[in-house]
Amino acid sequence: MKLTLEISESFKIALNALTVNKARGTLTALGIIIGIVAVIVTMTAANGLQISFRESFASVGSDVIYVSQRPWVQNGSWFRFRNRPPITLDASEQLQQRLQGQGVVNPSMGQNQSIKYQTKVMDNARVIGTTDKQTIVSNMLPESGRFLMPFDVAYKKQVVVIGSEIATGLFEHFDPLGQEIKIGRYKFKVVGVMEEQGGSIFGGPNFDRQMFIPITTYSKVFGNSGGRANVDIAIKAPSPDAMEDFEYQVIGEMRKIRGLKPIEEDDFAINKLGTLLDAYNSIMGVVVAAGLGITSISLFVGGVGVMNIMFVSVTERTKEIGIRKAIGARRRNILMQFLFEALLICLFGGIVGLSVAAAITEVLNQTLLPASLSPTIIIASLVISMLVGVVSGFVPAYRAAKLDPIEALRYE
């Protein structure tokens, strides 16, 4: 009970001291405000980037294995992969036969092409030759019209399903369904428009700037009918839980198809969403650590500022400290008084910084990234503010507590 009263009294004295010196307290908190804003914006931006990354690559599918000539993330030398034989449509058909009833196999190949509708032209759009199973192995569906059908693939139809960015760029507010566009030198009829997926980040694929045509048509019109074009094969696993065992099965079947001996290493790559996430998390871990390290300098400078002001405050109130000790105040009472004062300054800076950071985060959310303030970030910012207050205020508070009451009363 006595300790509670002492804490309450020390808190009131500290609050009163800050109320008397409002301008000085506000200026002292400015360094903390800047530091907290920098730390929070760094954390929310990193969180927003991670959300954007996941959304951008959502169509890759967490339960899909991709067999490619080269890995998406190349840890070794590029020359190690350049001479690998291409993965062909024939290999895809063999893999489909071997995995019959176990997984959905979908081959695809692509390249950039210019596309044209009447007088409007769009360069570097990605045309992908694929099958009707594309919607099964990905999370992408048509927003209007339809996707490719089995007969489109079987009869090499010149039909196309376009991404939302292509639909907007070429047709603006007109309905593209049923219209003819030119992909390179060839005419295709638009039969569907895909749902919007969101723009790319870090130079990743822009799924809204893609279009899909039957893979048989792709081979015919783009000169790859010889069957030697490099194909990417997507295989949807029976379930997410079976991914690991299924991956080993796919590797085994591909080694048989490629005629590899037991001692030979794989001449193909197995890719999946986890590979991208691991690479992204490694990069972002370094970036965030560097960002927090740099922004922490602001907090350090702010803490030094609080410490200096607290030393000034102790010096100015030396006689007051002597009077309090003379009438019975203990060292811990003086220590708590000045610790609370430093803590309140930093907590005020943390709250103001949190408010400013919330406004900046909302602007980021509306313009660039799906950033948001999580409860964890809010609590962490306030805790950090109070820790800075305790650390920066301890030495001045301890110095005040150690003052000799007689010498303090004589201070002018």
Tab-separated table of C-alpha atoms in Angstrom:
chain	number	residue	atom	x	y	z
A	1	MET	CA	0.000	0.000	0.000
A	2	LYS	CA	2.816	2.377	0.944
A	3	LEU	CA	4.694	1.598	-2.276
A	4	THR	CA	1.539	2.274	-4.306
A	5	LEU	CA	1.155	5.678	-2.672
A	6	GLU	CA	4.821	6.477	-3.328
A	7	ILE	CA	4.458	5.509	-7.016
A	8	SER	CA	1.268	7.566	-7.312
A	9	GLU	CA	2.915	10.598	-5.695
A	10	SER	CA	6.025	10.312	-7.906
A	11	PHE	CA	3.853	10.020	-10.998
A	12	LYS	CA	1.859	13.159	-10.077
A	13	ILE	CA	5.022	15.180	-9.419
A	14	ALA	CA	6.498	14.052	-12.782
A	15	LEU	CA	3.268	14.898	-14.620
A	16	ASN	CA	3.115	18.308	-12.971
A	17	ALA	CA	6.748	19.022	-13.949
A	18	LEU	CA	5.958	18.222	-17.583
A	19	THR	CA	2.800	20.358	-17.488
A	20	VAL	CA	4.808	23.343	-16.264
A	21	ASN	CA	7.410	22.881	-19.063
A	22	LYS	CA	5.125	21.928	-21.966
A	23	ALA	CA	7.249	23.419	-24.741
A	24	ARG	CA	10.447	21.805	-23.519
A	25	GLY	CA	8.764	18.429	-23.032
A	26	THR	CA	7.276	18.546	-26.547
A	27	LEU	CA	10.584	19.468	-28.187
A	28	THR	CA	12.351	16.755	-26.203
A	29	ALA	CA	9.806	14.190	-27.427
A	30	LEU	CA	10.378	15.226	-31.052
A	31	GLY	CA	13.355	12.871	-31.459
A	32	ILE	CA	11.292	9.982	-30.098
A	33	ILE	CA	8.413	10.880	-32.442
A	34	ILE	CA	10.688	10.791	-35.490
A	35	GLY	CA	12.260	7.520	-34.386
A	36	ILE	CA	8.935	5.784	-33.740
A	37	VAL	CA	7.508	6.987	-37.063
A	38	ALA	CA	10.574	5.648	-38.893
A	39	VAL	CA	10.440	2.261	-37.149
A	40	ILE	CA	6.679	1.773	-37.624
A	41	VAL	CA	6.670	2.826	-41.283
A	42	THR	CA	9.578	0.445	-41.947
A	43	MET	CA	7.717	-2.442	-40.316
A	44	THR	CA	4.355	-1.716	-41.993
A	45	ALA	CA	6.005	-1.235	-45.397
A	46	ALA	CA	7.803	-4.571	-45.023
A	47	ASN	CA	4.529	-6.213	-44.018
A	48	GLY	CA	2.767	-4.608	-46.987
A	49	LEU	CA	5.465	-5.820	-49.370
A	50	GLN	CA	5.059	-9.348	-48.057
A	51	ILE	CA	1.284	-9.211	-48.578
A	52	SER	CA	1.777	-7.825	-52.103
A	53	PHE	CA	4.281	-10.554	-52.869
A	54	ARG	CA	1.904	-13.286	-51.726
A	55	GLU	CA	-0.988	-11.761	-53.683
A	56	SER	CA	1.131	-11.313	-56.809
A	57	PHE	CA	2.188	-14.958	-56.778
A	58	ALA	CA	-1.087	-16.411	-55.473
A	59	SER	CA	-1.784	-17.924	-58.892
A	60	VAL	CA	1.395	-20.022	-58.589
A	61	GLY	CA	-0.459	-22.235	-56.106
A	62	SER	CA	0.894	-23.643	-52.863
A	63	ASP	CA	0.020	-27.234	-53.869
A	64	VAL	CA	1.502	-27.105	-57.369
A	65	ILE	CA	4.910	-28.409	-58.477
A	66	TYR	CA	6.554	-26.887	-61.546
A	67	VAL	CA	9.015	-28.860	-63.657
A	68	SER	CA	11.256	-26.477	-65.592
A	69	GLN	CA	14.565	-26.505	-67.395
A	70	ARG	CA	16.046	-24.068	-64.859
A	71	PRO	CA	15.282	-23.181	-61.226
A	72	TRP	CA	13.425	-19.951	-60.502
A	73	VAL	CA	16.053	-19.020	-57.922
A	74	GLN	CA	19.530	-19.813	-59.221
A	75	ASN	CA	22.056	-20.257	-56.418
A	76	GLY	CA	24.822	-21.517	-58.667
A	77	SER	CA	26.337	-20.275	-61.894
A	78	TRP	CA	24.010	-19.656	-64.822
A	79	PHE	CA	26.368	-21.705	-67.026
A	80	ARG	CA	25.456	-24.736	-64.963
A	81	PHE	CA	21.923	-24.667	-66.396
A	82	ARG	CA	22.364	-23.223	-69.892
A	83	ASN	CA	23.172	-26.522	-71.654
A	84	ARG	CA	20.350	-28.542	-70.154
A	85	PRO	CA	18.154	-30.185	-72.817
A	86	PRO	CA	14.713	-28.560	-73.148
A	87	ILE	CA	11.635	-30.079	-71.579
A	88	THR	CA	9.353	-31.013	-74.455
A	89	LEU	CA	5.632	-31.521	-74.955
A	90	ASP	CA	6.367	-35.204	-75.398
A	91	ALA	CA	7.869	-35.282	-71.884
A	92	SER	CA	4.731	-33.590	-70.581
A	93	GLU	CA	2.510	-36.212	-72.231
A	94	GLN	CA	4.593	-39.046	-70.802
A	95	LEU	CA	4.449	-37.515	-67.324
A	96	GLN	CA	0.683	-37.161	-67.629
A	97	GLN	CA	0.354	-40.850	-68.482
A	98	ARG	CA	2.592	-41.889	-65.573
A	99	LEU	CA	0.695	-39.714	-63.063
A	100	GLN	CA	-2.756	-40.609	-64.373
A	101	GLY	CA	-5.287	-40.272	-61.567
A	102	GLN	CA	-2.731	-38.864	-59.116
A	103	GLY	CA	-2.141	-35.283	-60.232
A	104	VAL	CA	-3.298	-32.805	-62.851
A	105	VAL	CA	-0.548	-32.133	-65.411
A	106	ASN	CA	-0.587	-28.926	-67.444
A	107	PRO	CA	2.161	-27.938	-69.941
A	108	SER	CA	2.731	-24.334	-70.937
A	109	MET	CA	5.172	-22.211	-72.906
A	110	GLY	CA	5.321	-18.499	-73.486
A	111	GLN	CA	7.004	-15.461	-74.971
A	112	ASN	CA	6.467	-11.707	-75.198
A	113	GLN	CA	4.604	-10.360	-78.185
A	114	SER	CA	3.106	-7.081	-79.343
A	115	ILE	CA	-0.666	-7.134	-79.613
A	116	LYS	CA	-2.971	-4.879	-81.602
A	117	TYR	CA	-6.653	-4.028	-81.753
A	118	GLN	CA	-7.577	-1.653	-84.564
A	119	THR	CA	-5.136	1.257	-84.065
A	120	LYS	CA	-4.182	0.484	-80.470
A	121	VAL	CA	-0.958	-1.403	-79.802
A	122	MET	CA	0.454	-2.899	-76.595
A	123	ASP	CA	4.058	-4.080	-76.523
A	124	ASN	CA	5.683	-6.801	-74.420
A	125	ALA	CA	2.503	-8.608	-73.466
A	126	ARG	CA	3.035	-12.220	-72.413
A	127	VAL	CA	1.350	-14.831	-74.605
A	128	ILE	CA	1.129	-18.262	-72.983
A	129	GLY	CA	0.305	-21.461	-74.780
A	130	THR	CA	-1.513	-23.766	-72.377
A	131	THR	CA	-4.471	-26.123	-71.990
A	132	ASP	CA	-7.887	-26.104	-70.379
A	133	LYS	CA	-6.280	-27.393	-67.160
A	134	GLN	CA	-4.620	-23.999	-66.509
A	135	THR	CA	-7.477	-22.907	-64.256
A	136	ILE	CA	-7.111	-26.116	-62.209
A	137	VAL	CA	-3.406	-25.669	-61.452
A	138	SER	CA	-3.716	-21.921	-60.791
A	139	ASN	CA	-6.058	-19.672	-58.833
A	140	MET	CA	-6.916	-17.596	-61.901
A	141	LEU	CA	-10.415	-17.669	-63.376
A	142	PRO	CA	-12.154	-15.702	-66.117
A	143	GLU	CA	-14.111	-12.682	-64.958
A	144	SER	CA	-16.176	-12.704	-68.134
A	145	GLY	CA	-16.544	-15.113	-71.023
A	146	ARG	CA	-14.845	-18.490	-70.746
A	147	PHE	CA	-11.425	-20.085	-70.543
A	148	LEU	CA	-9.894	-22.448	-73.084
A	149	MET	CA	-11.823	-25.648	-73.735
A	150	PRO	CA	-10.511	-29.125	-74.689
A	151	PHE	CA	-11.746	-28.714	-78.279
A	152	ASP	CA	-9.806	-25.433	-78.583
A	153	VAL	CA	-6.631	-27.375	-77.854
A	154	ALA	CA	-7.578	-30.405	-79.968
A	155	TYR	CA	-8.484	-28.372	-83.076
A	156	LYS	CA	-5.836	-25.647	-82.702
A	157	LYS	CA	-8.399	-22.853	-82.458
A	158	GLN	CA	-7.138	-19.293	-82.708
A	159	VAL	CA	-8.896	-18.069	-79.580
A	160	VAL	CA	-7.431	-16.077	-76.706
A	161	VAL	CA	-8.248	-15.281	-73.072
A	162	ILE	CA	-6.765	-11.900	-72.132
A	163	GLY	CA	-5.675	-10.375	-68.811
A	164	SER	CA	-7.464	-7.402	-67.250
A	165	GLU	CA	-4.681	-4.933	-68.099
A	166	ILE	CA	-4.807	-5.947	-71.757
A	167	ALA	CA	-8.594	-5.609	-71.771
A	168	THR	CA	-8.376	-2.102	-70.318
A	169	GLY	CA	-5.454	-1.025	-72.499
A	170	LEU	CA	-6.915	-2.157	-75.824
A	171	PHE	CA	-10.650	-1.891	-75.306
A	172	GLU	CA	-11.009	0.681	-72.500
A	173	HIS	CA	-14.730	0.544	-71.618
A	174	PHE	CA	-15.828	-1.654	-74.541
A	175	ASP	CA	-16.632	-5.335	-74.175
A	176	PRO	CA	-13.709	-7.283	-75.706
A	177	LEU	CA	-15.608	-10.584	-75.977
A	178	GLY	CA	-15.999	-11.651	-79.576
A	179	GLN	CA	-13.501	-9.071	-80.859
A	180	GLU	CA	-10.430	-9.958	-82.890
A	181	ILE	CA	-6.912	-8.931	-81.873
A	182	LYS	CA	-3.579	-9.545	-83.553
A	183	ILE	CA	-0.863	-11.318	-81.599
A	184	GLY	CA	2.236	-10.741	-83.635
A	185	ARG	CA	1.037	-11.399	-87.192
A	186	TYR	CA	-1.855	-13.697	-86.273
A	187	LYS	CA	-5.503	-12.978	-85.567
A	188	PHE	CA	-7.192	-14.374	-82.460
A	189	LYS	CA	-10.756	-14.130	-81.218
A	190	VAL	CA	-11.201	-12.983	-77.610
A	191	VAL	CA	-13.339	-15.512	-75.726
A	192	GLY	CA	-12.618	-14.494	-72.134
A	193	VAL	CA	-11.155	-11.878	-69.780
A	194	MET	CA	-9.313	-12.970	-66.636
A	195	GLU	CA	-9.917	-11.614	-63.152
A	196	GLU	CA	-7.578	-8.855	-62.008
A	197	GLN	CA	-4.573	-10.277	-60.169
A	198	GLY	CA	-2.679	-7.118	-59.234
A	199	GLY	CA	0.538	-5.636	-60.615
A	200	SER	CA	3.966	-7.169	-60.299
A	201	ILE	CA	6.586	-6.291	-57.670
A	202	PHE	CA	10.381	-6.520	-57.807
A	203	GLY	CA	10.251	-7.192	-61.543
A	204	GLY	CA	8.068	-10.279	-61.082
A	205	PRO	CA	5.507	-11.384	-63.680
A	206	ASN	CA	2.529	-9.135	-64.309
A	207	PHE	CA	-0.333	-11.630	-64.444
A	208	ASP	CA	-2.746	-8.958	-65.701
A	209	ARG	CA	-0.606	-8.451	-68.821
A	210	GLN	CA	-0.867	-12.095	-69.864
A	211	MET	CA	-3.037	-13.867	-72.407
A	212	PHE	CA	-3.703	-17.548	-72.937
A	213	ILE	CA	-4.028	-19.457	-76.203
A	214	PRO	CA	-4.199	-23.218	-76.859
A	215	ILE	CA	-0.735	-24.750	-76.627
A	216	THR	CA	-1.268	-26.550	-79.928
A	217	THR	CA	-2.042	-23.232	-81.619
A	218	TYR	CA	1.000	-21.680	-79.972
A	219	SER	CA	3.217	-24.420	-81.425
A	220	LYS	CA	1.681	-23.953	-84.865
A	221	VAL	CA	1.746	-20.169	-85.232
A	222	PHE	CA	4.989	-19.419	-83.394
A	223	GLY	CA	7.031	-22.027	-85.220
A	224	ASN	CA	7.502	-24.594	-82.427
A	225	SER	CA	5.664	-27.474	-84.085
A	226	GLY	CA	8.863	-29.540	-84.070
A	227	GLY	CA	8.250	-30.343	-80.423
A	228	ARG	CA	11.662	-29.101	-79.237
A	229	ALA	CA	10.377	-25.897	-77.628
A	230	ASN	CA	11.073	-25.576	-73.934
A	231	VAL	CA	7.961	-26.358	-71.887
A	232	ASP	CA	7.132	-25.704	-68.248
A	233	ILE	CA	5.031	-28.431	-66.660
A	234	ALA	CA	2.709	-27.639	-63.739
A	235	ILE	CA	1.486	-30.594	-61.682
A	236	LYS	CA	-1.188	-30.098	-59.044
A	237	ALA	CA	-0.661	-32.430	-56.096
A	238	PRO	CA	-3.535	-34.586	-54.774
A	239	SER	CA	-3.502	-32.443	-51.580
A	240	PRO	CA	-1.219	-29.905	-49.864
A	241	ASP	CA	-0.332	-32.518	-47.238
A	242	ALA	CA	0.933	-34.896	-49.920
A	243	MET	CA	3.276	-32.338	-51.515
A	244	GLU	CA	6.550	-33.760	-50.177
A	245	ASP	CA	5.925	-37.379	-51.180
A	246	PHE	CA	4.392	-36.299	-54.475
A	247	GLU	CA	7.455	-34.175	-55.270
A	248	TYR	CA	9.740	-37.206	-54.890
A	249	GLN	CA	7.429	-39.176	-57.162
A	250	VAL	CA	7.516	-36.467	-59.840
A	251	ILE	CA	11.315	-36.320	-59.650
A	252	GLY	CA	11.529	-40.104	-60.049
A	253	GLU	CA	9.209	-40.151	-63.053
A	254	MET	CA	11.026	-37.250	-64.717
A	255	ARG	CA	14.393	-38.983	-64.265
A	256	LYS	CA	12.958	-42.059	-66.041
A	257	ILE	CA	11.555	-39.922	-68.850
A	258	ARG	CA	14.874	-38.127	-69.269
A	259	GLY	CA	16.779	-41.445	-69.191
A	260	LEU	CA	19.066	-40.445	-66.333
A	261	LYS	CA	21.329	-42.975	-64.645
A	262	PRO	CA	21.338	-43.253	-60.822
A	263	ILE	CA	24.697	-41.470	-60.552
A	264	GLU	CA	23.666	-38.590	-62.827
A	265	GLU	CA	22.254	-35.402	-61.319
A	266	ASP	CA	18.875	-34.024	-62.374
A	267	ASP	CA	18.915	-32.094	-65.646
A	268	PHE	CA	15.649	-30.360	-64.779
A	269	ALA	CA	14.444	-28.184	-61.913
A	270	ILE	CA	11.597	-28.597	-59.447
A	271	ASN	CA	10.054	-25.241	-58.517
A	272	LYS	CA	7.253	-24.335	-56.141
A	273	LEU	CA	5.826	-21.342	-54.301
A	274	GLY	CA	7.845	-22.146	-51.187
A	275	THR	CA	11.047	-21.592	-53.189
A	276	LEU	CA	9.992	-18.044	-54.015
A	277	LEU	CA	8.834	-17.353	-50.472
A	278	ASP	CA	12.106	-18.580	-48.966
A	279	ALA	CA	14.143	-16.398	-51.339
A	280	TYR	CA	11.875	-13.414	-50.688
A	281	ASN	CA	12.003	-13.844	-46.912
A	282	SER	CA	15.803	-14.063	-46.984
A	283	ILE	CA	16.073	-10.827	-48.967
A	284	MET	CA	13.434	-9.015	-46.930
A	285	GLY	CA	15.017	-10.175	-43.672
A	286	VAL	CA	18.248	-8.401	-44.614
A	287	VAL	CA	16.400	-5.319	-45.909
A	288	VAL	CA	14.210	-4.997	-42.809
A	289	ALA	CA	17.156	-5.553	-40.466
A	290	ALA	CA	19.134	-2.835	-42.264
A	291	GLY	CA	16.097	-0.524	-42.268
A	292	LEU	CA	15.436	-1.014	-38.568
A	293	GLY	CA	19.138	-0.541	-37.830
A	294	ILE	CA	19.158	2.798	-39.633
A	295	THR	CA	15.861	3.992	-38.144
A	296	SER	CA	17.002	2.937	-34.676
A	297	ILE	CA	19.628	5.659	-34.908
A	298	SER	CA	16.761	8.172	-34.728
A	299	LEU	CA	15.555	6.560	-31.505
A	300	PHE	CA	19.084	6.584	-30.117
A	301	VAL	CA	19.453	10.292	-30.894
A	302	GLY	CA	16.042	10.917	-29.353
A	303	GLY	CA	17.035	9.003	-26.243
A	304	VAL	CA	20.254	11.029	-25.918
A	305	GLY	CA	18.153	14.186	-26.200
A	306	VAL	CA	15.852	13.010	-23.407
A	307	MET	CA	18.858	12.162	-21.230
A	308	ASN	CA	20.392	15.631	-21.708
A	309	ILE	CA	17.121	17.382	-20.903
A	310	MET	CA	16.711	15.223	-17.799
A	311	PHE	CA	20.205	16.216	-16.639
A	312	VAL	CA	19.193	19.862	-17.123
A	313	SER	CA	15.977	19.230	-15.211
A	314	VAL	CA	17.874	17.634	-12.299
A	315	THR	CA	20.280	20.584	-12.175
A	316	GLU	CA	17.444	23.148	-12.227
A	317	ARG	CA	15.541	21.369	-9.455
A	318	THR	CA	18.453	20.540	-7.176
A	319	LYS	CA	17.046	22.679	-4.345
A	320	GLU	CA	13.613	21.067	-4.782
A	321	ILE	CA	15.265	17.646	-4.446
A	322	GLY	CA	17.025	18.812	-1.269
A	323	ILE	CA	13.728	20.032	0.237
A	324	ARG	CA	11.975	16.757	-0.579
A	325	LYS	CA	14.769	14.749	1.015
A	326	ALA	CA	14.780	17.031	4.049
A	327	ILE	CA	11.092	16.342	4.712
A	328	GLY	CA	11.479	12.568	4.376
A	329	ALA	CA	11.623	11.604	0.710
A	330	ARG	CA	13.748	8.544	0.083
A	331	ARG	CA	16.178	7.911	-2.726
A	332	ARG	CA	13.718	5.624	-4.491
A	333	ASN	CA	11.071	8.392	-4.406
A	334	ILE	CA	13.407	10.782	-6.204
A	335	LEU	CA	14.519	8.015	-8.580
A	336	MET	CA	10.912	7.167	-9.487
A	337	GLN	CA	9.996	10.835	-9.925
A	338	PHE	CA	12.598	11.470	-12.616
A	339	LEU	CA	12.212	8.030	-14.197
A	340	PHE	CA	8.475	8.688	-14.581
A	341	GLU	CA	9.233	12.069	-16.091
A	342	ALA	CA	11.521	10.560	-18.742
A	343	LEU	CA	9.101	7.703	-19.330
A	344	LEU	CA	6.140	10.079	-19.831
A	345	ILE	CA	8.112	12.183	-22.321
A	346	CYS	CA	8.973	9.113	-24.371
A	347	LEU	CA	5.487	7.628	-24.065
A	348	PHE	CA	4.011	10.911	-25.304
A	349	GLY	CA	6.476	10.801	-28.213
A	350	GLY	CA	5.498	7.193	-28.903
A	351	ILE	CA	1.773	7.974	-28.982
A	352	VAL	CA	2.241	10.990	-31.264
A	353	GLY	CA	4.647	9.006	-33.463
A	354	LEU	CA	2.136	6.165	-33.625
A	355	SER	CA	-0.586	8.589	-34.772
A	356	VAL	CA	1.643	10.081	-37.480
A	357	ALA	CA	2.755	6.620	-38.608
A	358	ALA	CA	-0.890	5.489	-38.788
A	359	ALA	CA	-1.650	8.374	-41.160
A	360	ILE	CA	1.388	7.554	-43.338
A	361	THR	CA	0.427	3.870	-43.332
A	362	GLU	CA	-3.077	4.733	-44.525
A	363	VAL	CA	-1.612	6.779	-47.388
A	364	LEU	CA	0.635	3.826	-48.319
A	365	ASN	CA	-2.365	1.511	-48.175
A	366	GLN	CA	-4.361	3.739	-50.513
A	367	THR	CA	-1.580	4.355	-53.026
A	368	LEU	CA	1.228	1.775	-53.024
A	369	LEU	CA	0.950	-1.206	-50.672
A	370	PRO	CA	-1.684	-3.080	-48.645
A	371	ALA	CA	0.020	-1.879	-45.453
A	372	SER	CA	-1.719	-1.896	-42.081
A	373	LEU	CA	-0.889	-1.371	-38.418
A	374	SER	CA	-1.162	-4.671	-36.601
A	375	PRO	CA	-1.749	-4.866	-32.832
A	376	THR	CA	1.756	-6.343	-32.501
A	377	ILE	CA	3.344	-3.293	-34.141
A	378	ILE	CA	1.273	-0.910	-31.991
A	379	ILE	CA	2.193	-2.656	-28.741
A	380	ALA	CA	5.849	-2.992	-29.802
A	381	SER	CA	6.128	0.729	-30.606
A	382	LEU	CA	4.716	1.760	-27.215
A	383	VAL	CA	6.921	-0.719	-25.355
A	384	ILE	CA	9.992	0.536	-27.258
A	385	SER	CA	9.061	4.132	-26.364
A	386	MET	CA	8.840	3.299	-22.660
A	387	LEU	CA	12.090	1.321	-22.741
A	388	VAL	CA	13.866	4.295	-24.306
A	389	GLY	CA	12.394	6.463	-21.536
A	390	VAL	CA	13.594	4.147	-18.780
A	391	VAL	CA	17.087	3.724	-20.271
A	392	SER	CA	17.626	7.410	-21.080
A	393	GLY	CA	16.175	8.604	-17.783
A	394	PHE	CA	17.884	6.184	-15.422
A	395	VAL	CA	21.301	7.889	-15.136
A	396	PRO	CA	19.866	11.409	-14.501
A	397	ALA	CA	17.318	9.937	-12.056
A	398	TYR	CA	20.021	7.990	-10.237
A	399	ARG	CA	22.165	11.130	-10.022
A	400	ALA	CA	19.223	13.028	-8.526
A	401	ALA	CA	18.548	10.251	-6.032
A	402	LYS	CA	22.195	10.262	-4.891
A	403	LEU	CA	22.304	14.006	-4.152
A	404	ASP	CA	23.201	14.925	-0.599
A	405	PRO	CA	20.227	16.862	0.860
A	406	ILE	CA	22.444	19.445	2.655
A	407	GLU	CA	24.486	20.192	-0.484
A	408	ALA	CA	21.282	20.294	-2.535
A	409	LEU	CA	19.711	22.887	-0.180
A	410	ARG	CA	22.808	25.072	-0.491
A	411	TYR	CA	22.672	24.948	-4.335
A	412	GLU	CA	22.013	28.306	-5.983
